[in-house]
XYZ file of C-alpha atoms in Angstrom:
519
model
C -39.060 -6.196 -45.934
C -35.619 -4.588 -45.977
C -36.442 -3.046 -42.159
C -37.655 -6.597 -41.213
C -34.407 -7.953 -41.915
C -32.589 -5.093 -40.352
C -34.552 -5.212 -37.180
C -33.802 -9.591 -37.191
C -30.119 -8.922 -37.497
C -30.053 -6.294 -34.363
C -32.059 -8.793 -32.650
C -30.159 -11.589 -33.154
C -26.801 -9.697 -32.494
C -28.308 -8.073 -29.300
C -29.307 -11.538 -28.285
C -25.633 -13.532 -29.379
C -23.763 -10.437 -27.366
C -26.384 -11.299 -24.048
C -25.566 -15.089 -24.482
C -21.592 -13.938 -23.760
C -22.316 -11.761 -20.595
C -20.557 -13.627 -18.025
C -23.150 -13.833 -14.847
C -20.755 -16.579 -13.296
C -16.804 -17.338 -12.456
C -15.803 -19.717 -15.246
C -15.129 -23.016 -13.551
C -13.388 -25.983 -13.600
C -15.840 -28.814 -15.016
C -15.305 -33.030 -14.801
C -14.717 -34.432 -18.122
C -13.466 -31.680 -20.063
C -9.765 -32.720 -19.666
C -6.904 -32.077 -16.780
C -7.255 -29.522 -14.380
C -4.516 -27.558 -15.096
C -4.963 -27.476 -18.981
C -8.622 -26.076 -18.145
C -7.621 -23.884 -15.511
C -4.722 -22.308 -17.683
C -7.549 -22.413 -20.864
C -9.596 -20.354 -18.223
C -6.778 -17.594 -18.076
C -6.124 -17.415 -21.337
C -9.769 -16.220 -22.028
C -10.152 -13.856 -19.964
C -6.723 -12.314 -20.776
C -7.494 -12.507 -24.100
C -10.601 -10.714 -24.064
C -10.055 -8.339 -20.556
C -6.785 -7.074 -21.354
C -6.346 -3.301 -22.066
C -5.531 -2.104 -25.607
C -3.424 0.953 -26.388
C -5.570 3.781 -26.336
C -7.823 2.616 -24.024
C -8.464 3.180 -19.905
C -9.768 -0.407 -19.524
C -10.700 -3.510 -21.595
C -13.073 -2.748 -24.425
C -15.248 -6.248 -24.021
C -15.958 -4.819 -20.372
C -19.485 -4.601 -21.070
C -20.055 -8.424 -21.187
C -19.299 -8.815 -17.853
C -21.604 -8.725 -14.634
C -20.500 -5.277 -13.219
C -22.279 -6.037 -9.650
C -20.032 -9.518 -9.908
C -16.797 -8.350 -11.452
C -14.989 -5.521 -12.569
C -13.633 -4.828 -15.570
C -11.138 -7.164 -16.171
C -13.360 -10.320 -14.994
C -11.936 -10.625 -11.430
C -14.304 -10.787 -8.675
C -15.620 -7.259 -7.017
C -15.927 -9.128 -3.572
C -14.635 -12.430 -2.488
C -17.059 -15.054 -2.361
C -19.370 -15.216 0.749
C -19.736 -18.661 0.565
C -16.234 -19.810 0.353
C -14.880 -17.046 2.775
C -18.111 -17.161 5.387
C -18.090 -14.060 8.128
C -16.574 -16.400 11.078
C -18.399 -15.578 14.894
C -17.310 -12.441 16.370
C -15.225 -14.546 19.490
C -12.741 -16.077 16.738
C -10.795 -13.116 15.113
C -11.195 -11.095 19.078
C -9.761 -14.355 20.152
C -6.817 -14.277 17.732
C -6.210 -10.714 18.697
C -5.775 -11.524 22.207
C -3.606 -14.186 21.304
C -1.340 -12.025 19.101
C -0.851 -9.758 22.101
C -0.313 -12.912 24.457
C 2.427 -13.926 21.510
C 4.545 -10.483 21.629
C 3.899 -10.356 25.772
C 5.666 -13.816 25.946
C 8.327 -13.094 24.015
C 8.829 -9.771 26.076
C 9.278 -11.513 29.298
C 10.570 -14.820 28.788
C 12.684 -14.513 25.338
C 13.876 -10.749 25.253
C 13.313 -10.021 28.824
C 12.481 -6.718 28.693
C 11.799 -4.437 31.631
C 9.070 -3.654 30.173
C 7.652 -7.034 29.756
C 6.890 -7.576 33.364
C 3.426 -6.791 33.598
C 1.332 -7.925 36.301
C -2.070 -6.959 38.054
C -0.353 -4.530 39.763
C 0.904 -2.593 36.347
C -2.554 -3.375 34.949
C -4.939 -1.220 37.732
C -1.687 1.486 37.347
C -2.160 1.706 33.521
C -6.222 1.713 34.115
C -6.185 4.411 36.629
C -3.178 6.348 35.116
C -3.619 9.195 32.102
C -1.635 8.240 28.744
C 1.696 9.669 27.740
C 3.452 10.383 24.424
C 5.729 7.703 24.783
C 9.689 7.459 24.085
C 10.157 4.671 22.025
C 12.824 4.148 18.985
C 11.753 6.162 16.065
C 11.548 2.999 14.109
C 9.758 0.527 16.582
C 6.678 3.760 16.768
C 6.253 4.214 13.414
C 7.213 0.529 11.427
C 6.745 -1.544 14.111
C 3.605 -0.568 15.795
C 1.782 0.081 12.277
C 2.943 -3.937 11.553
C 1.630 -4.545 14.842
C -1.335 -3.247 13.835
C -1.808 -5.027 10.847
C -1.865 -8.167 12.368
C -4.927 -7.176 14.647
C -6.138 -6.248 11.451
C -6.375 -9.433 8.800
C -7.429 -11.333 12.665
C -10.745 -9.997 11.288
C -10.198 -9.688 7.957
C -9.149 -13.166 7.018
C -12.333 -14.754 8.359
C -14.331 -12.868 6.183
C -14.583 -9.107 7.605
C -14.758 -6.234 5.414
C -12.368 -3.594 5.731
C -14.545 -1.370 8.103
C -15.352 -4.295 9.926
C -12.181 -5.405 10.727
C -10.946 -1.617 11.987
C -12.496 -2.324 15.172
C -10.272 -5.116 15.960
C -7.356 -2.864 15.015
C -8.327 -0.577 17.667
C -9.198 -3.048 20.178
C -5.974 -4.855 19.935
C -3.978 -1.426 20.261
C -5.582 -0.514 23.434
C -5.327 -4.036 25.096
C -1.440 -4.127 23.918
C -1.190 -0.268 25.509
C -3.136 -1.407 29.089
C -2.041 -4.764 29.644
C 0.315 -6.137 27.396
C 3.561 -3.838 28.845
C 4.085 -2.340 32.670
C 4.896 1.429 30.733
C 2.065 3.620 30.651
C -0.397 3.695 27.720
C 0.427 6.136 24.901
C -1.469 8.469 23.177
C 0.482 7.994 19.942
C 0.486 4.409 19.394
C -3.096 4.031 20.265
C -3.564 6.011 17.271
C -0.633 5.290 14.897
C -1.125 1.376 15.420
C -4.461 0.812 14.422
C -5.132 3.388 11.612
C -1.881 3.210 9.306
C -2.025 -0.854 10.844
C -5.501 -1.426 9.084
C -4.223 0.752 5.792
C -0.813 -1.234 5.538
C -3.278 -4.501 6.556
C -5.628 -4.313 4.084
C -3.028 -3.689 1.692
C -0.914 -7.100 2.889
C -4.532 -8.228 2.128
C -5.000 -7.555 -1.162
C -1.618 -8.860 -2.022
C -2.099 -12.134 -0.993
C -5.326 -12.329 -2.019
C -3.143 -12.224 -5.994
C -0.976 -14.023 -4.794
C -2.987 -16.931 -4.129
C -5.444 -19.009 -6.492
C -7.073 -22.210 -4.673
C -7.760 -23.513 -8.286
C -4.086 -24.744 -8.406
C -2.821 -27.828 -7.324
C 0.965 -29.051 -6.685
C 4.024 -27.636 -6.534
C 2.511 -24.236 -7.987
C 0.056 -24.223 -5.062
C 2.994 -24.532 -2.620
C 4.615 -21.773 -3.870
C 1.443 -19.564 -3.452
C 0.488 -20.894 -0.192
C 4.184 -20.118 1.301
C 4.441 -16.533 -0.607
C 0.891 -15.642 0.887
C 2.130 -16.743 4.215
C 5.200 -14.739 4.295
C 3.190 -11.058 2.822
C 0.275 -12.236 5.357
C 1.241 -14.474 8.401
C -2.277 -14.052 10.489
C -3.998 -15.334 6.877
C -2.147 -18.049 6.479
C -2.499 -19.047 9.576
C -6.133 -18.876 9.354
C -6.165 -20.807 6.228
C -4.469 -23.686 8.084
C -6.857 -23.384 10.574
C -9.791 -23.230 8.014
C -8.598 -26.108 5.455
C -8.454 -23.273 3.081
C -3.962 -24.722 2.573
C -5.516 -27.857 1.053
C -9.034 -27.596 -0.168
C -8.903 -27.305 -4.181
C -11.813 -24.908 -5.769
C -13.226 -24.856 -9.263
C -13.901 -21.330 -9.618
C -11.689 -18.324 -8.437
C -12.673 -17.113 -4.594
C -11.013 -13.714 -3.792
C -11.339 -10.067 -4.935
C -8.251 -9.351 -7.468
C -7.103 -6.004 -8.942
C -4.421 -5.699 -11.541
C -1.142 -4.752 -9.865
C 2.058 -4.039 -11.750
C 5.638 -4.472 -9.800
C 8.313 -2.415 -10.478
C 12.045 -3.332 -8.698
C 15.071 -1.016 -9.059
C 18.606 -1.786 -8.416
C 21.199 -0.243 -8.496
C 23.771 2.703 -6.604
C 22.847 5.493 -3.773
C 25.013 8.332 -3.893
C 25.053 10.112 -1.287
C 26.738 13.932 -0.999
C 28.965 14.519 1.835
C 28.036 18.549 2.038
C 25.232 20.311 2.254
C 24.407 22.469 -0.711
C 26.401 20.409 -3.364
C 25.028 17.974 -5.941
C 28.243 16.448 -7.383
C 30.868 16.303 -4.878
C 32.716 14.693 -2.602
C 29.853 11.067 -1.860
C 29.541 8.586 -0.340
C 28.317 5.457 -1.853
C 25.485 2.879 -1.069
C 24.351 -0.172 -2.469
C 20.367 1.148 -3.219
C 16.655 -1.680 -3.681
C 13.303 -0.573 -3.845
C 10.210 -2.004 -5.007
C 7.014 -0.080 -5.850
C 3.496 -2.199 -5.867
C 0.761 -0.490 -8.273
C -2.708 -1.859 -7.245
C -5.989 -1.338 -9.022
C -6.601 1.141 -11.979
C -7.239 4.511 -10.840
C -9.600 5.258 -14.262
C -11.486 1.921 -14.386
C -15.056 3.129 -14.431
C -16.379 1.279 -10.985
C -17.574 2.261 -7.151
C -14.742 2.390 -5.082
C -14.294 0.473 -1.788
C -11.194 1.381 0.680
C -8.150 0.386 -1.256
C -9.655 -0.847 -4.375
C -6.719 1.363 -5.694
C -3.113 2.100 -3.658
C 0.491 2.292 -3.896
C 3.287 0.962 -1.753
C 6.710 2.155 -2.472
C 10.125 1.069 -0.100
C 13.491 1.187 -0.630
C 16.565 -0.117 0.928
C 20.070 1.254 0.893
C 23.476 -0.545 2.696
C 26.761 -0.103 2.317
C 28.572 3.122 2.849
C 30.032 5.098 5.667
C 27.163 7.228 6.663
C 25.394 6.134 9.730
C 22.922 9.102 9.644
C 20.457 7.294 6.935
C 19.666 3.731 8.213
C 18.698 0.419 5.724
C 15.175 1.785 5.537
C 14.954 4.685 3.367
C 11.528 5.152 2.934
C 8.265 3.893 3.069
C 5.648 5.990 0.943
C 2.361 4.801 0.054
C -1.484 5.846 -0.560
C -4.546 4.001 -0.955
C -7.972 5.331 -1.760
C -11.292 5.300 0.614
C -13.986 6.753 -1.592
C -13.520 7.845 -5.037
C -15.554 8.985 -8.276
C -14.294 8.334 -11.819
C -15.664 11.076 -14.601
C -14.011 12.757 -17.772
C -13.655 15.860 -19.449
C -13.326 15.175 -23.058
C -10.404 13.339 -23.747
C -8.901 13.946 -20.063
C -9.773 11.016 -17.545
C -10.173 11.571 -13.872
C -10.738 10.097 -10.221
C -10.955 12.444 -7.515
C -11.362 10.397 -4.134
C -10.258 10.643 -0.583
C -7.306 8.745 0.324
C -4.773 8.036 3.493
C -1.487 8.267 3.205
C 1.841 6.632 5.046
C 5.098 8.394 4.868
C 8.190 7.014 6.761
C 11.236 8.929 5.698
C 14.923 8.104 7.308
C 17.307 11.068 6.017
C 20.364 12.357 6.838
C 19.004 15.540 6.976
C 15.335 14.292 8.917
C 13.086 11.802 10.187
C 9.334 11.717 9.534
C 6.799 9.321 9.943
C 3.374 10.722 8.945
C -0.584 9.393 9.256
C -2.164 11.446 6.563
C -5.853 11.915 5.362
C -7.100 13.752 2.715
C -8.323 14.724 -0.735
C -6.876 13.783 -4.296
C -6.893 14.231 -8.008
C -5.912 11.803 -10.894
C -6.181 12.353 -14.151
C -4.696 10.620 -17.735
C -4.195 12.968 -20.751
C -3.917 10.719 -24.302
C -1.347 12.196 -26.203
C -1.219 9.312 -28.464
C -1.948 5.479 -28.652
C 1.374 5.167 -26.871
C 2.119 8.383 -25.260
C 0.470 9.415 -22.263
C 0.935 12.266 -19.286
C -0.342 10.655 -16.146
C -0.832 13.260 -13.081
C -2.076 13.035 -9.421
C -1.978 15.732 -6.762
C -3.159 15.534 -3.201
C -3.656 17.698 0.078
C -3.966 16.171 3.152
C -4.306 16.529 7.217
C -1.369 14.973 9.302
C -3.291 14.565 12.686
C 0.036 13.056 14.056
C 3.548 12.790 13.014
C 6.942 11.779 14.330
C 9.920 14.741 13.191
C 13.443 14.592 14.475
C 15.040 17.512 15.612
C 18.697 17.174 14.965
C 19.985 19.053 17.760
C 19.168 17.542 21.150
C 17.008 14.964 22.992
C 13.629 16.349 24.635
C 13.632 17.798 28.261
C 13.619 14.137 29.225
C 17.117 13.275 27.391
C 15.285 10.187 25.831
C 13.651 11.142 22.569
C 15.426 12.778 19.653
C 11.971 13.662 17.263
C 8.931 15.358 18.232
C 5.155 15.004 17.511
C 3.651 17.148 15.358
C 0.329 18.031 13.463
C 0.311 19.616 10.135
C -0.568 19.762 6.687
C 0.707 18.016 3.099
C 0.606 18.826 -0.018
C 2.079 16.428 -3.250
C 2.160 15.895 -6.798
C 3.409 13.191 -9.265
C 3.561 13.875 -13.129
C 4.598 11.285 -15.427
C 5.077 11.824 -19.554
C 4.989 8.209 -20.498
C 6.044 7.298 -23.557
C 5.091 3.444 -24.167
C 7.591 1.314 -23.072
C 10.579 3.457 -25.194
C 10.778 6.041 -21.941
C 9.322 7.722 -19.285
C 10.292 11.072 -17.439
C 8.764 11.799 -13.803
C 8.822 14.670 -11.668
C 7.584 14.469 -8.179
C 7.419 17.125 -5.136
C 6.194 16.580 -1.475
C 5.889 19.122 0.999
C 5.339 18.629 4.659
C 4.119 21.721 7.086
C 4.731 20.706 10.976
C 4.155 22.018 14.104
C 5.315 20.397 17.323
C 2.513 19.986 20.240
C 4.707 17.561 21.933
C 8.611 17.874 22.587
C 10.957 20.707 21.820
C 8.685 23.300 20.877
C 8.829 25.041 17.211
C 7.779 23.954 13.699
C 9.579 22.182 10.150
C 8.875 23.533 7.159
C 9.856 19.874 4.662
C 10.232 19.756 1.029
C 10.837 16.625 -1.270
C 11.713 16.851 -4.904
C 12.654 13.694 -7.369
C 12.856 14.029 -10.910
C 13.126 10.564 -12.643
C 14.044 9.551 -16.652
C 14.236 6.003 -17.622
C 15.326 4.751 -20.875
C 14.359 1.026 -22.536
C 17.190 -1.151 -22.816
C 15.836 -4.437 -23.245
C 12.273 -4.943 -22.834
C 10.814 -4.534 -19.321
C 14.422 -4.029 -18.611
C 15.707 0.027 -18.003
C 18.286 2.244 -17.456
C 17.530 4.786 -14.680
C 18.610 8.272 -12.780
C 16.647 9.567 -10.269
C 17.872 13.066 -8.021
C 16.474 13.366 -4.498
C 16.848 16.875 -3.048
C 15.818 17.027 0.853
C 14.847 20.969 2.299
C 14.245 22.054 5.805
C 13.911 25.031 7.152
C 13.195 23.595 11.110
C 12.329 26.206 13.696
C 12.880 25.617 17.170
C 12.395 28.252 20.364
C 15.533 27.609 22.410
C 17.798 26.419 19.241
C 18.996 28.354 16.369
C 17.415 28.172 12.980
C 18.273 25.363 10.536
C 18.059 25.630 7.211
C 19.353 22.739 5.080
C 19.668 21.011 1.794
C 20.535 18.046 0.805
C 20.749 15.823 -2.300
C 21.546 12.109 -3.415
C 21.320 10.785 -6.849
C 20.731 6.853 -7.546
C 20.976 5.509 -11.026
C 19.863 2.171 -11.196
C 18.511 -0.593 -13.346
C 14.645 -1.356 -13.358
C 12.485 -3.833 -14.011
C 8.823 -3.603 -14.917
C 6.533 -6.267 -14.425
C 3.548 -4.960 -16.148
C 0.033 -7.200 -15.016
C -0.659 -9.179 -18.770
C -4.132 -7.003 -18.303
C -2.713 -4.096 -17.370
C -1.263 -1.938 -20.201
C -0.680 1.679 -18.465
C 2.437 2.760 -15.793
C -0.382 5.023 -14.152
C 2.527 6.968 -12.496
């Protein structure tokens, strides 16, 4: 009798923990009160029992979800096919011609560039003609053309193309822009920069509006998201006009979400006047950056290309130094394939990732397509402290390096393309929401194959502490030191090093599901 009853009770609890497995989006019904009182009832659920506890890599009441559905904090894996149907093949190539007939307008009959003159002429030249490395701005080759890129990009991707699907387009775009859309001569580097760091940085501008927007809502909150989405992602909200996605009201969530924290710092740039000095004579900048946190690198699911990435830019004005522009860097990362495991306590993805680096120094340029391996892992020191690590090496099949000394043989560029290596690692000791203290290194190893000839040895280090002040709210220092050690035939050595320090205020804005820094 007694194992009877035991085996009813495991039955029945086996059974009353199937009837919660959630197989389906929770949706809005008719009848069971206002639409925004069920929708918000909806959220509170699933924060309540998704959210991550102290301790923990990812919510403990995971395993009543539909893992092939949703991952592990009940958001959709994939956005829903039948909402968000693959449109004909004719309607994002379309759109990408049209985004290169859009820039080639405004070339010749709003800027009236020389190079916006194109006619058949310039088009048979550029056909018959071999490809240069080209001697654009530092800026336009490696922002603009990545933007560029992206918008070729989410032409695909927001009419329901998968990330590999919508590449393609990238590339096709690119070479149409490089053949027809200017009278220069096609370029080897922007053929390549444009479409593979414009699909990473697209797919990212992707994901963020995808959490940005929630076709559930209705009003003025749904106005808010629709312009905000617009703004990260102009192509997709475009399309969504065109689609009756601005307007059309859903019961049931649509889009693939991740958890994404946003941190913003604000606060001073000091910048030393000489080299090899760390608190003299500055000079002093007014210093912004934001840093996006997408996905949770030890959440126990298959990875698809940027399931997990991080975008990091900051802004500095103000000053007398004209060396450094307003752009101060752009650093980011987002995975392609990865593998969760552990090792006892420690927890670990190892994946292989592409990375964007745009750096504007005063003691270099560098704007870097990188590929390669990487390594996180999460060591539990406590339920609140915890020592987050990640460490990558990489392939830089092109990069953009100034020189510092003189324009090429042409007199028109003032940077180089290289090839090379990277290698970098972020620690963090994170203790809860008291403190945290960071140390991060990159190094860069260049060789020119294009320009002055010679090679740039890089380095990168920035220690960070951060102290609570008022919740979310801290107090922080962080110490940049810039080294290079730039070799070039028919100049003299340089060696150089050169440090800033920026203390500044920041504010963490920590996803309600989310409870780690993860870096």
């Amino acid at each position: 009798m007694k194992y009877t009853l035991t085996f009813l009770l495991c039955f029945y609890w086996v059974m009353g923990v199937q009837a919660q497995v959630i197989t389906a989006p929770p949706t809005i019904k008719p009848g069971l009160g206002a639409r925004d009182v069920q929708l918000q009832r909806i959220k509170d659920r699933k924060k309540r029992l998704f959210a991550e506890t102290p301790g923990r890599i990812e919510p403990g009441n995971a395993h009543l979800l539909d893992t092939t559905r949703f991952n592990k904090y009940g958001d959709l894996l994939h956005d829903d096919p039948v909402y968000n149907p693959r449109q004909p093949l004719w309607k994002p190539a379309a759109q990408v011609v049209g985004v290169n007939a859009l820039f080639m307008g405004f070339n010749r009959y709003i800027a009236k560039a020389d190079y916006g003159y194109v006619s058949v002429d310039s088009w048979k030249r550029n056909l018959r003609s071999e490809p240069e490395w080209d001697t654009d701005e530092f800026g336009i080759n490696f922002i603009g053309h990545p933007y560029q890129g992206t918008l070729y990009f989410n032409a695909a991707r927001s009419q329901g193309y998968n990330y590999w699907q919508s590449l393609p387009f990238a590339v096709g775009g690119s070479l149409t822009w490089e053949y027809f859309g200017e009278n220069t001569l096609p370029s080897y580097n922007d053929m390549i920069y444009t479409p593979l760091n414009g699909a990473a940085l697209g797919e990212i501008l992707y994901r963020l509006s995808s959490n940005i927007l929630d076709d559930r809502t209705t009003g003025r909150e749904r106005a808010v998201r629709e312009v905000a989405a617009g703004l990260v992602n102009p192509v997709r909200g475009l399309n969504r006009l065109l689609q009756g996605k601005t307007f059309q009201v859903t019961n049931r969530e649509v889009y693939e979400k991740e958890p994404i924290n946003v941190t913003l710092f604000a606060g001073v740039h000091r910048q030393n006047e000489r080299q090899d000095e760390v608190f003299g004579s500055s000079d002093t900048k007014a210093m912004v950056n934001v840093q996006l946190d997408y996905g949770n690198p030890f959440e126990l699911q298959k990875r698809k290309p940027f399931d997990l990435f991080r975008l990091r830019a900051e802004f500095s004005k103000g000053g007398d130094d004209t060396s450094a522009g307003t752009i101060n860097n752009i650093t980011g990362y987002g995975i392609l394939f990865g593998r969760n495991s552990s090792l006892g306590k420690l927890d670990v993805l190892t994946g292989l990732f592409q990375y964007y680096d745009y750096w504007n120094t005063r003691n270099f340029d560098l704007g870097a397509l990188g590929f390669g391996p990487g390594l996180f892992t999460r060591l539990p020191l406590s339920k609140q402290v915890s020592l987050y690590t990640n460490a990558h090496v990489g392939v830089i099949p092109l990069a953009g390096n100034s020189t510092r000394f003189a324009p090429d043989a042409n007199g028109l560029r003032d940077y180089v393309y290289t090839t090379g290596l990277h290698g970098k690692i972020e620690s963090t000791l994170s203790l809860g929401r008291h403190a945290t203290a960071a140390f991060v290194y990159y190094h860069y190893w260049l060789n020119t194959f294009e320009g002055l000839e010679g090679n740039n040895s890089i380095g990168i280090v920035r220690p960070r502490v951060t102290v609570q002040v008022y919740k979310n709210l801290s107090l922080g220092y962080e110490h940049f030191g810039y080294t290079t050690n730039r070799r070039l035939e028919d100049y003299p050595t340089q060696r150089a090093v050169i440090t800033d320090q920026k203390i500044f205020l920041q504010l963490f804005l920590q996803d309600p599901q989310r409870k780690g820094r993860y870096n």
